[in-house]
Short mmCIF file of C-alpha atoms in Angstrom, two decimals:
data_model
loop_
_atom_site.label_atom_id
_atom_site.label_comp_id
_atom_site.label_asym_id
_atom_site.label_seq_id
_atom_site.Cartn_x
_atom_site.Cartn_y
_atom_site.Cartn_z
CA MET G 1 -101.76 -161.75 64.00
CA CYS G 2 -98.62 -159.64 63.70
CA SER G 3 -95.42 -161.53 63.85
CA HIS G 4 -93.70 -158.04 64.72
CA SER G 5 -95.81 -156.99 67.87
CA ARG G 6 -94.07 -154.79 70.09
CA PRO G 7 -92.75 -156.16 73.45
CA LYS G 8 -94.73 -154.48 76.77
CA THR G 9 -93.20 -151.83 78.08
CA ILE G 10 -93.27 -152.22 82.21
CA ARG G 11 -93.53 -148.98 83.70
CA ALA G 12 -91.07 -148.63 86.96
CA GLY G 13 -91.32 -146.43 89.64
CA ARG G 14 -89.21 -143.20 89.60
CA PRO G 15 -85.86 -144.19 90.71
CA ARG G 16 -84.67 -141.77 93.94
CA SER G 17 -81.95 -139.35 93.08
CA ALA G 18 -78.84 -139.18 94.90
CA GLU G 19 -77.80 -136.08 93.44
CA ALA G 20 -81.44 -134.47 94.85
CA ASP G 21 -80.90 -136.46 98.11
CA ALA G 22 -77.45 -134.96 98.64
CA ALA G 23 -78.65 -131.46 97.20
CA ILE G 24 -81.84 -132.14 100.03
CA LEU G 25 -79.69 -132.57 102.66
CA ASP G 26 -77.06 -129.80 102.29
CA ALA G 27 -79.99 -127.19 101.80
CA THR G 28 -81.25 -128.75 104.84
CA ARG G 29 -77.64 -128.16 106.53
CA ALA G 30 -77.84 -124.67 105.34
CA ALA G 31 -80.78 -123.82 106.27
CA LEU G 32 -80.59 -124.99 109.75
CA VAL G 33 -77.18 -122.42 110.67
CA GLU G 34 -79.50 -119.62 108.47
CA LEU G 35 -82.79 -119.92 110.38
CA GLY G 36 -82.55 -122.14 113.35
CA TRP G 37 -84.86 -125.20 114.27
CA SER G 38 -87.93 -123.30 114.90
CA LYS G 39 -87.60 -121.73 111.99
CA LEU G 40 -86.88 -124.16 109.36
CA THR G 41 -89.42 -126.08 106.97
CA LEU G 42 -89.67 -128.88 104.38
CA GLY G 43 -90.92 -125.96 101.99
CA ASP G 44 -87.59 -123.73 102.53
CA VAL G 45 -85.48 -126.85 102.30
CA ALA G 46 -87.17 -127.74 98.73
CA LYS G 47 -86.77 -124.06 97.25
CA ARG G 48 -83.11 -124.40 98.54
CA ALA G 49 -82.35 -127.71 96.79
CA GLY G 50 -84.51 -126.72 93.84
CA VAL G 51 -87.05 -129.40 94.07
CA ALA G 52 -90.64 -129.99 94.57
CA LYS G 53 -91.88 -129.75 98.07
CA THR G 54 -93.69 -133.37 97.49
CA THR G 55 -90.04 -134.91 96.51
CA LEU G 56 -89.47 -134.06 99.78
CA TYR G 57 -92.62 -135.52 101.37
CA ARG G 58 -91.88 -138.81 99.42
CA ARG G 59 -88.47 -139.33 101.42
CA TRP G 60 -89.25 -137.90 104.86
CA ALA G 61 -92.54 -137.70 106.79
CA ASN G 62 -91.49 -134.51 108.75
CA LYS G 63 -88.36 -132.03 109.25
CA SER G 64 -87.01 -134.34 112.50
CA GLU G 65 -86.27 -137.20 110.24
CA LEU G 66 -84.67 -134.93 107.61
CA VAL G 67 -82.66 -133.10 109.85
CA VAL G 68 -81.52 -136.68 111.31
CA ASP G 69 -80.80 -137.38 108.09
CA ALA G 70 -78.65 -134.58 107.14
CA VAL G 71 -76.16 -134.93 110.17
CA ALA G 72 -76.02 -138.55 109.92
CA VAL G 73 -74.18 -137.58 106.38
CA LEU G 74 -71.97 -135.68 108.62
CA PHE G 75 -70.83 -138.58 111.07
CA ASP G 76 -70.15 -140.51 108.32
CA GLU G 77 -67.44 -138.74 107.36
CA LEU G 78 -65.69 -139.78 110.48
CA GLU G 79 -62.86 -142.61 109.98
CA LEU G 80 -60.54 -144.41 112.33
CA PRO G 81 -56.98 -143.14 111.95
CA ASP G 82 -54.42 -146.16 112.50
CA ARG G 83 -51.67 -144.51 114.50
CA GLY G 84 -50.57 -147.97 115.56
CA SER G 85 -51.69 -147.82 118.90
CA LEU G 86 -55.17 -148.41 120.41
CA ALA G 87 -54.54 -144.87 122.56
CA ALA G 88 -53.60 -143.25 119.70
CA ASP G 89 -56.53 -144.28 117.59
CA ILE G 90 -59.01 -143.51 120.13
CA GLU G 91 -57.17 -139.67 120.50
CA GLY G 92 -57.47 -139.18 116.73
CA VAL G 93 -60.89 -140.04 116.36
CA VAL G 94 -62.23 -138.39 119.06
CA LEU G 95 -60.41 -135.40 117.94
CA GLN G 96 -62.07 -135.03 114.74
CA PHE G 97 -65.57 -136.16 116.35
CA ALA G 98 -65.25 -132.95 118.68
CA GLN G 99 -63.78 -131.19 115.46
CA LEU G 100 -67.28 -132.08 113.62
CA LEU G 101 -69.58 -131.25 116.58
CA GLN G 102 -68.03 -127.74 116.54
CA ARG G 103 -69.56 -127.05 112.81
CA PRO G 104 -72.78 -125.04 113.09
CA GLU G 105 -74.52 -127.01 111.37
CA ALA G 106 -73.57 -130.26 113.63
CA LYS G 107 -74.18 -128.73 116.57
CA THR G 108 -77.74 -126.59 116.00
CA ALA G 109 -78.78 -130.30 114.46
CA MET G 110 -77.61 -132.52 117.67
CA MET G 111 -79.27 -130.49 120.04
CA ALA G 112 -82.22 -129.80 118.23
CA VAL G 113 -82.80 -133.81 117.53
CA VAL G 114 -81.81 -135.00 120.65
CA ALA G 115 -84.44 -132.61 122.74
CA GLU G 116 -87.06 -133.55 120.11
CA SER G 117 -86.71 -137.19 120.58
CA THR G 118 -87.38 -137.51 124.16
CA ARG G 119 -90.89 -137.04 123.32
CA ASP G 120 -90.79 -138.82 119.95
CA GLU G 121 -89.85 -142.22 120.28
CA PRO G 122 -90.06 -143.10 116.25
CA LEU G 123 -87.23 -140.23 116.05
CA ARG G 124 -85.23 -142.02 118.78
CA GLU G 125 -85.32 -144.98 117.10
CA ARG G 126 -84.16 -143.14 113.51
CA ILE G 127 -81.20 -141.73 115.59
CA ARG G 128 -80.23 -144.77 116.54
CA VAL G 129 -80.43 -146.49 112.99
CA SER G 130 -79.10 -143.31 111.41
CA ILE G 131 -76.24 -142.28 113.64
CA VAL G 132 -75.80 -144.50 116.45
CA ASP G 133 -75.58 -147.88 115.07
CA ARG G 134 -73.62 -146.70 111.81
CA GLN G 135 -70.66 -145.13 113.72
CA LYS G 136 -70.33 -148.51 116.02
CA ARG G 137 -68.34 -149.11 113.05
CA LEU G 138 -65.13 -147.02 114.67
CA VAL G 139 -65.68 -149.04 117.74
CA LEU G 140 -65.60 -152.46 115.74
CA THR G 141 -62.53 -151.33 113.70
CA GLY G 142 -60.35 -150.11 116.77
CA ARG G 143 -60.95 -153.28 118.70
CA GLU G 144 -60.01 -155.40 115.79
CA ARG G 145 -56.70 -153.71 115.14
CA ALA G 146 -56.11 -153.60 118.77
CA GLN G 147 -56.65 -157.46 119.03
CA ALA G 148 -54.63 -158.13 116.31
CA ARG G 149 -51.88 -156.01 117.78
CA GLY G 150 -51.87 -157.92 121.02
CA GLU G 151 -53.75 -154.83 123.14
CA LEU G 152 -56.94 -156.40 123.62
CA PRO G 153 -58.13 -160.09 124.53
CA VAL G 154 -60.11 -161.85 121.73
CA GLU G 155 -63.80 -161.91 123.06
CA THR G 156 -65.42 -165.72 121.94
CA SER G 157 -68.89 -164.78 122.91
CA PRO G 158 -70.00 -162.63 120.48
CA GLU G 159 -73.24 -161.30 122.71
CA ALA G 160 -70.28 -160.25 125.38
CA ALA G 161 -68.16 -158.58 122.45
CA ALA G 162 -71.41 -156.80 121.47
CA ARG G 163 -72.47 -155.23 125.04
CA THR G 164 -68.39 -154.43 125.42
CA ALA G 165 -69.25 -152.61 121.75
CA ASP G 166 -72.41 -150.88 123.03
CA LEU G 167 -70.62 -149.79 126.42
CA ILE G 168 -67.79 -148.09 124.79
CA PHE G 169 -69.74 -146.50 122.42
CA ASP G 170 -71.96 -145.03 125.15
CA VAL G 171 -69.13 -143.99 127.08
CA VAL G 172 -67.41 -141.93 124.53
CA ALA G 173 -69.86 -140.27 122.75
CA GLY G 174 -71.80 -139.31 126.01
CA ALA G 175 -68.44 -137.93 127.25
CA VAL G 176 -67.22 -136.05 124.17
CA VAL G 177 -70.90 -134.67 123.42
CA HIS G 178 -71.50 -133.70 127.48
CA ARG G 179 -68.01 -131.68 126.91
CA ALA G 180 -68.59 -130.08 123.70
CA LEU G 181 -72.39 -129.22 123.69
CA VAL G 182 -73.55 -129.33 127.03
CA SER G 183 -70.60 -127.94 129.12
CA GLY G 184 -69.10 -125.66 126.01
CA GLU G 185 -65.72 -127.13 127.28
CA PRO G 186 -63.06 -127.18 124.87
CA VAL G 187 -61.99 -130.88 123.74
CA ASP G 188 -58.43 -130.14 123.05
CA GLU G 189 -55.36 -132.82 122.99
CA ASP G 190 -54.81 -132.26 126.41
CA TRP G 191 -58.54 -133.58 127.44
CA VAL G 192 -58.15 -135.86 124.84
CA ARG G 193 -55.29 -137.43 126.26
CA ARG G 194 -56.98 -137.53 129.98
CA PHE G 195 -59.88 -139.15 129.01
CA THR G 196 -58.29 -142.16 127.00
CA ALA G 197 -56.25 -142.82 129.80
CA VAL G 198 -59.14 -142.80 132.08
CA LEU G 199 -61.16 -145.23 129.21
CA LEU G 200 -58.72 -147.78 129.23
CA GLY G 201 -56.95 -147.39 132.57
CA GLY G 202 -59.55 -146.80 134.97
CA LEU G 203 -59.67 -143.64 137.37
CA GLY G 204 -56.71 -144.54 138.55
CA ALA G 205 -54.84 -143.80 135.93
CA ALA G 206 -56.54 -139.73 135.94
CA GLY G 207 -54.04 -139.07 138.73
CA GLY G 208 -50.59 -139.76 137.02
CA LEU G 209 -51.21 -137.30 134.16
CA ASP G 210 -49.75 -134.27 134.61
#
Protein backbone atom coordinates (compact mmCIF):
# COMPACT_ATOMS: atom_id res chain seq x y z
CA MET A 1 0.00 0.00 0.00
CA CYS A 2 1.42 3.41 -0.98
CA SER A 3 2.14 5.67 2.01
CA HIS A 4 1.73 8.74 -0.17
CA SER A 5 -1.82 8.10 -1.35
CA ARG A 6 -3.62 11.16 -2.58
CA PRO A 7 -6.47 12.53 -0.45
CA LYS A 8 -9.91 12.16 -1.88
CA THR A 9 -11.18 15.21 -3.73
CA ILE A 10 -14.63 16.37 -2.71
CA ARG A 11 -16.44 17.89 -5.66
CA ALA A 12 -18.54 20.81 -4.54
CA GLY A 13 -21.46 22.18 -6.47
CA ARG A 14 -20.81 25.13 -8.74
CA PRO A 15 -20.84 28.30 -6.59
CA ARG A 16 -23.38 30.94 -7.42
CA SER A 17 -21.68 33.81 -9.19
CA ALA A 18 -22.46 37.26 -7.82
CA GLU A 19 -21.21 38.78 -11.08
CA ALA A 20 -23.53 36.56 -13.13
CA ASP A 21 -26.47 37.44 -10.91
CA ALA A 22 -25.76 41.17 -11.23
CA ALA A 23 -25.49 40.86 -15.02
CA ILE A 24 -28.77 38.95 -15.18
CA LEU A 25 -30.64 41.49 -13.04
CA ASP A 26 -29.19 44.39 -15.06
CA ALA A 27 -30.26 42.66 -18.27
CA THR A 28 -33.73 42.07 -16.88
CA ARG A 29 -34.24 45.74 -16.10
CA ALA A 30 -32.92 46.76 -19.55
CA ALA A 31 -35.22 44.26 -21.27
CA LEU A 32 -38.21 45.53 -19.29
CA VAL A 33 -37.65 49.06 -20.47
CA GLU A 34 -37.10 48.07 -24.09
CA LEU A 35 -39.61 45.23 -24.51
CA GLY A 36 -42.18 45.67 -21.75
CA TRP A 37 -43.54 42.94 -19.52
CA SER A 38 -45.49 40.97 -22.12
CA LYS A 39 -42.54 40.51 -24.52
CA LEU A 40 -39.88 39.88 -21.91
CA THR A 41 -38.54 36.29 -21.96
CA LEU A 42 -35.88 34.47 -19.99
CA GLY A 43 -34.19 33.65 -23.27
CA ASP A 44 -33.81 37.32 -24.13
CA VAL A 45 -32.48 38.10 -20.65
CA ALA A 46 -29.95 35.27 -20.89
CA LYS A 47 -28.71 36.54 -24.25
CA ARG A 48 -28.32 40.10 -22.96
CA ALA A 49 -26.52 38.90 -19.82
CA GLY A 50 -24.23 36.55 -21.74
CA VAL A 51 -25.23 33.45 -19.80
CA ALA A 52 -26.91 30.16 -20.68
CA LYS A 53 -30.68 30.01 -20.29
CA THR A 54 -30.23 27.05 -17.95
CA THR A 55 -28.32 29.40 -15.62
CA LEU A 56 -31.45 31.50 -15.23
CA TYR A 57 -33.70 28.52 -14.63
CA ARG A 58 -31.41 27.26 -11.88
CA ARG A 59 -31.95 30.53 -10.05
CA TRP A 60 -35.46 31.65 -11.01
CA ALA A 61 -38.47 29.48 -11.85
CA ASN A 62 -40.15 32.10 -14.03
CA LYS A 63 -39.92 35.70 -15.17
CA SER A 64 -42.14 36.97 -12.35
CA GLU A 65 -39.61 35.88 -9.75
CA LEU A 66 -36.77 37.26 -11.85
CA VAL A 67 -38.41 40.67 -12.22
CA VAL A 68 -39.17 40.89 -8.48
CA ASP A 69 -35.52 40.26 -7.66
CA ALA A 70 -34.39 42.73 -10.33
CA VAL A 71 -36.49 45.53 -8.86
CA ALA A 72 -35.70 44.53 -5.25
CA VAL A 73 -32.07 45.49 -5.92
CA LEU A 74 -33.21 49.00 -6.81
CA PHE A 75 -35.18 49.33 -3.58
CA ASP A 76 -32.11 48.26 -1.62
CA GLU A 77 -30.52 51.53 -2.77
CA LEU A 78 -32.94 53.52 -0.59
CA GLU A 79 -31.39 55.05 2.50
CA LEU A 80 -32.95 57.02 5.34
CA PRO A 81 -31.11 60.36 5.56
CA ASP A 82 -30.36 61.74 9.01
CA ARG A 83 -31.66 65.30 8.74
CA GLY A 84 -32.01 65.94 12.46
CA SER A 85 -35.76 65.42 12.90
CA LEU A 86 -38.32 62.73 12.22
CA ALA A 87 -40.29 64.93 9.82
CA ALA A 88 -37.19 65.85 7.80
CA ASP A 89 -36.05 62.21 7.69
CA ILE A 90 -39.45 61.08 6.39
CA GLU A 91 -39.49 63.81 3.74
CA GLY A 92 -36.04 62.77 2.57
CA VAL A 93 -36.78 59.07 2.16
CA VAL A 94 -40.20 59.67 0.57
CA LEU A 95 -38.59 61.87 -2.09
CA GLN A 96 -36.02 59.15 -2.75
CA PHE A 97 -38.78 56.56 -3.04
CA ALA A 98 -40.76 58.70 -5.46
CA GLN A 99 -37.69 59.32 -7.62
CA LEU A 100 -37.03 55.58 -7.72
CA LEU A 101 -40.58 54.90 -8.90
CA GLN A 102 -40.07 57.34 -11.78
CA ARG A 103 -37.26 55.23 -13.22
CA PRO A 104 -38.71 53.38 -16.25
CA GLU A 105 -37.46 49.97 -15.15
CA ALA A 106 -38.88 50.36 -11.63
CA LYS A 107 -42.21 51.69 -12.84
CA THR A 108 -42.67 48.93 -15.43
CA ALA A 109 -41.62 46.19 -13.03
CA MET A 110 -43.79 47.36 -10.13
CA MET A 111 -46.94 47.71 -12.22
CA ALA A 112 -46.38 44.30 -13.81
CA VAL A 113 -45.57 42.22 -10.73
CA VAL A 114 -48.34 43.77 -8.65
CA ALA A 115 -50.85 42.90 -11.37
CA GLU A 116 -49.49 39.36 -11.68
CA SER A 117 -49.46 38.84 -7.91
CA THR A 118 -53.23 39.28 -7.67
CA ARG A 119 -53.58 35.75 -9.05
CA ASP A 120 -50.26 34.26 -7.92
CA GLU A 121 -49.86 33.77 -4.16
CA PRO A 122 -46.22 32.53 -4.35
CA LEU A 123 -45.33 35.67 -6.29
CA ARG A 124 -47.08 37.82 -3.69
CA GLU A 125 -45.03 36.12 -0.99
CA ARG A 126 -41.83 36.76 -2.94
CA ILE A 127 -42.71 40.47 -3.20
CA ARG A 128 -43.36 40.52 0.54
CA VAL A 129 -40.04 38.86 1.39
CA SER A 130 -37.79 40.45 -1.25
CA ILE A 131 -39.14 44.01 -1.21
CA VAL A 132 -41.59 44.77 1.59
CA ASP A 133 -39.88 43.03 4.51
CA ARG A 134 -36.42 44.24 3.46
CA GLN A 135 -37.53 47.87 3.17
CA LYS A 136 -39.17 47.91 6.60
CA ARG A 137 -35.60 48.53 7.76
CA LEU A 138 -36.19 52.19 6.85
CA VAL A 139 -39.15 52.43 9.22
CA LEU A 140 -37.25 50.70 12.02
CA THR A 141 -34.23 52.96 11.59
CA GLY A 142 -36.35 56.10 11.52
CA ARG A 143 -38.28 55.09 14.62
CA GLU A 144 -35.09 54.28 16.55
CA ARG A 145 -33.64 57.68 15.69
CA ALA A 146 -36.84 59.47 16.65
CA GLN A 147 -37.00 57.61 19.95
CA ALA A 148 -33.37 58.52 20.69
CA ARG A 149 -34.22 62.18 20.04
CA GLY A 150 -37.28 61.95 22.28
CA GLU A 151 -39.67 62.57 19.38
CA LEU A 152 -41.45 59.22 19.76
CA PRO A 153 -42.19 57.11 22.85
CA VAL A 154 -40.48 53.75 23.23
CA GLU A 155 -42.94 50.89 22.82
CA THR A 156 -42.36 48.26 25.47
CA SER A 157 -44.27 45.51 23.68
CA PRO A 158 -42.36 43.95 20.75
CA GLU A 159 -45.66 42.79 19.23
CA ALA A 160 -47.15 46.29 19.38
CA ALA A 161 -43.93 47.79 17.98
CA ALA A 162 -43.98 45.35 15.04
CA ARG A 163 -47.63 46.18 14.28
CA THR A 164 -46.84 49.90 14.36
CA ALA A 165 -43.90 49.44 11.97
CA ASP A 166 -46.11 47.47 9.58
CA LEU A 167 -48.77 50.19 9.66
CA ILE A 168 -46.30 53.01 9.06
CA PHE A 169 -44.76 51.17 6.12
CA ASP A 170 -48.18 50.44 4.60
CA VAL A 171 -49.28 54.06 4.92
CA VAL A 172 -46.11 55.52 3.41
CA ALA A 173 -45.64 52.95 0.63
CA GLY A 174 -49.33 52.88 -0.24
CA ALA A 175 -49.63 56.64 -0.51
CA VAL A 176 -46.49 57.12 -2.59
CA VAL A 177 -47.16 54.21 -4.96
CA HIS A 178 -50.73 55.38 -5.51
CA ARG A 179 -49.66 58.97 -6.11
CA ALA A 180 -46.75 58.11 -8.43
CA LEU A 181 -48.01 55.07 -10.32
CA VAL A 182 -51.81 55.03 -10.12
CA SER A 183 -52.90 58.66 -10.22
CA GLY A 184 -49.71 59.80 -11.94
CA GLU A 185 -49.53 63.01 -9.93
CA PRO A 186 -46.17 64.54 -9.00
CA VAL A 187 -44.56 63.63 -5.69
CA ASP A 188 -42.83 66.96 -5.21
CA GLU A 189 -41.48 68.67 -2.10
CA ASP A 190 -44.79 70.43 -1.37
CA TRP A 191 -46.79 67.19 -1.54
CA VAL A 192 -44.20 65.38 0.58
CA ARG A 193 -44.31 68.13 3.21
CA ARG A 194 -48.10 67.94 3.41
CA PHE A 195 -48.11 64.16 3.48
CA THR A 196 -45.55 64.09 6.31
CA ALA A 197 -47.59 66.58 8.31
CA VAL A 198 -50.68 64.39 8.00
CA LEU A 199 -48.68 61.27 8.84
CA LEU A 200 -47.28 62.78 12.03
CA GLY A 201 -50.08 65.12 13.06
CA GLY A 202 -53.25 63.48 11.77
CA LEU A 203 -55.91 64.93 9.51
CA GLY A 204 -56.17 68.08 11.59
CA ALA A 205 -52.67 69.07 10.51
CA ALA A 206 -53.58 69.22 6.82
CA GLY A 207 -55.79 72.30 7.06
CA GLY A 208 -53.05 74.50 8.48
CA LEU A 209 -50.61 73.99 5.62
CA ASP A 210 -50.60 76.68 2.95
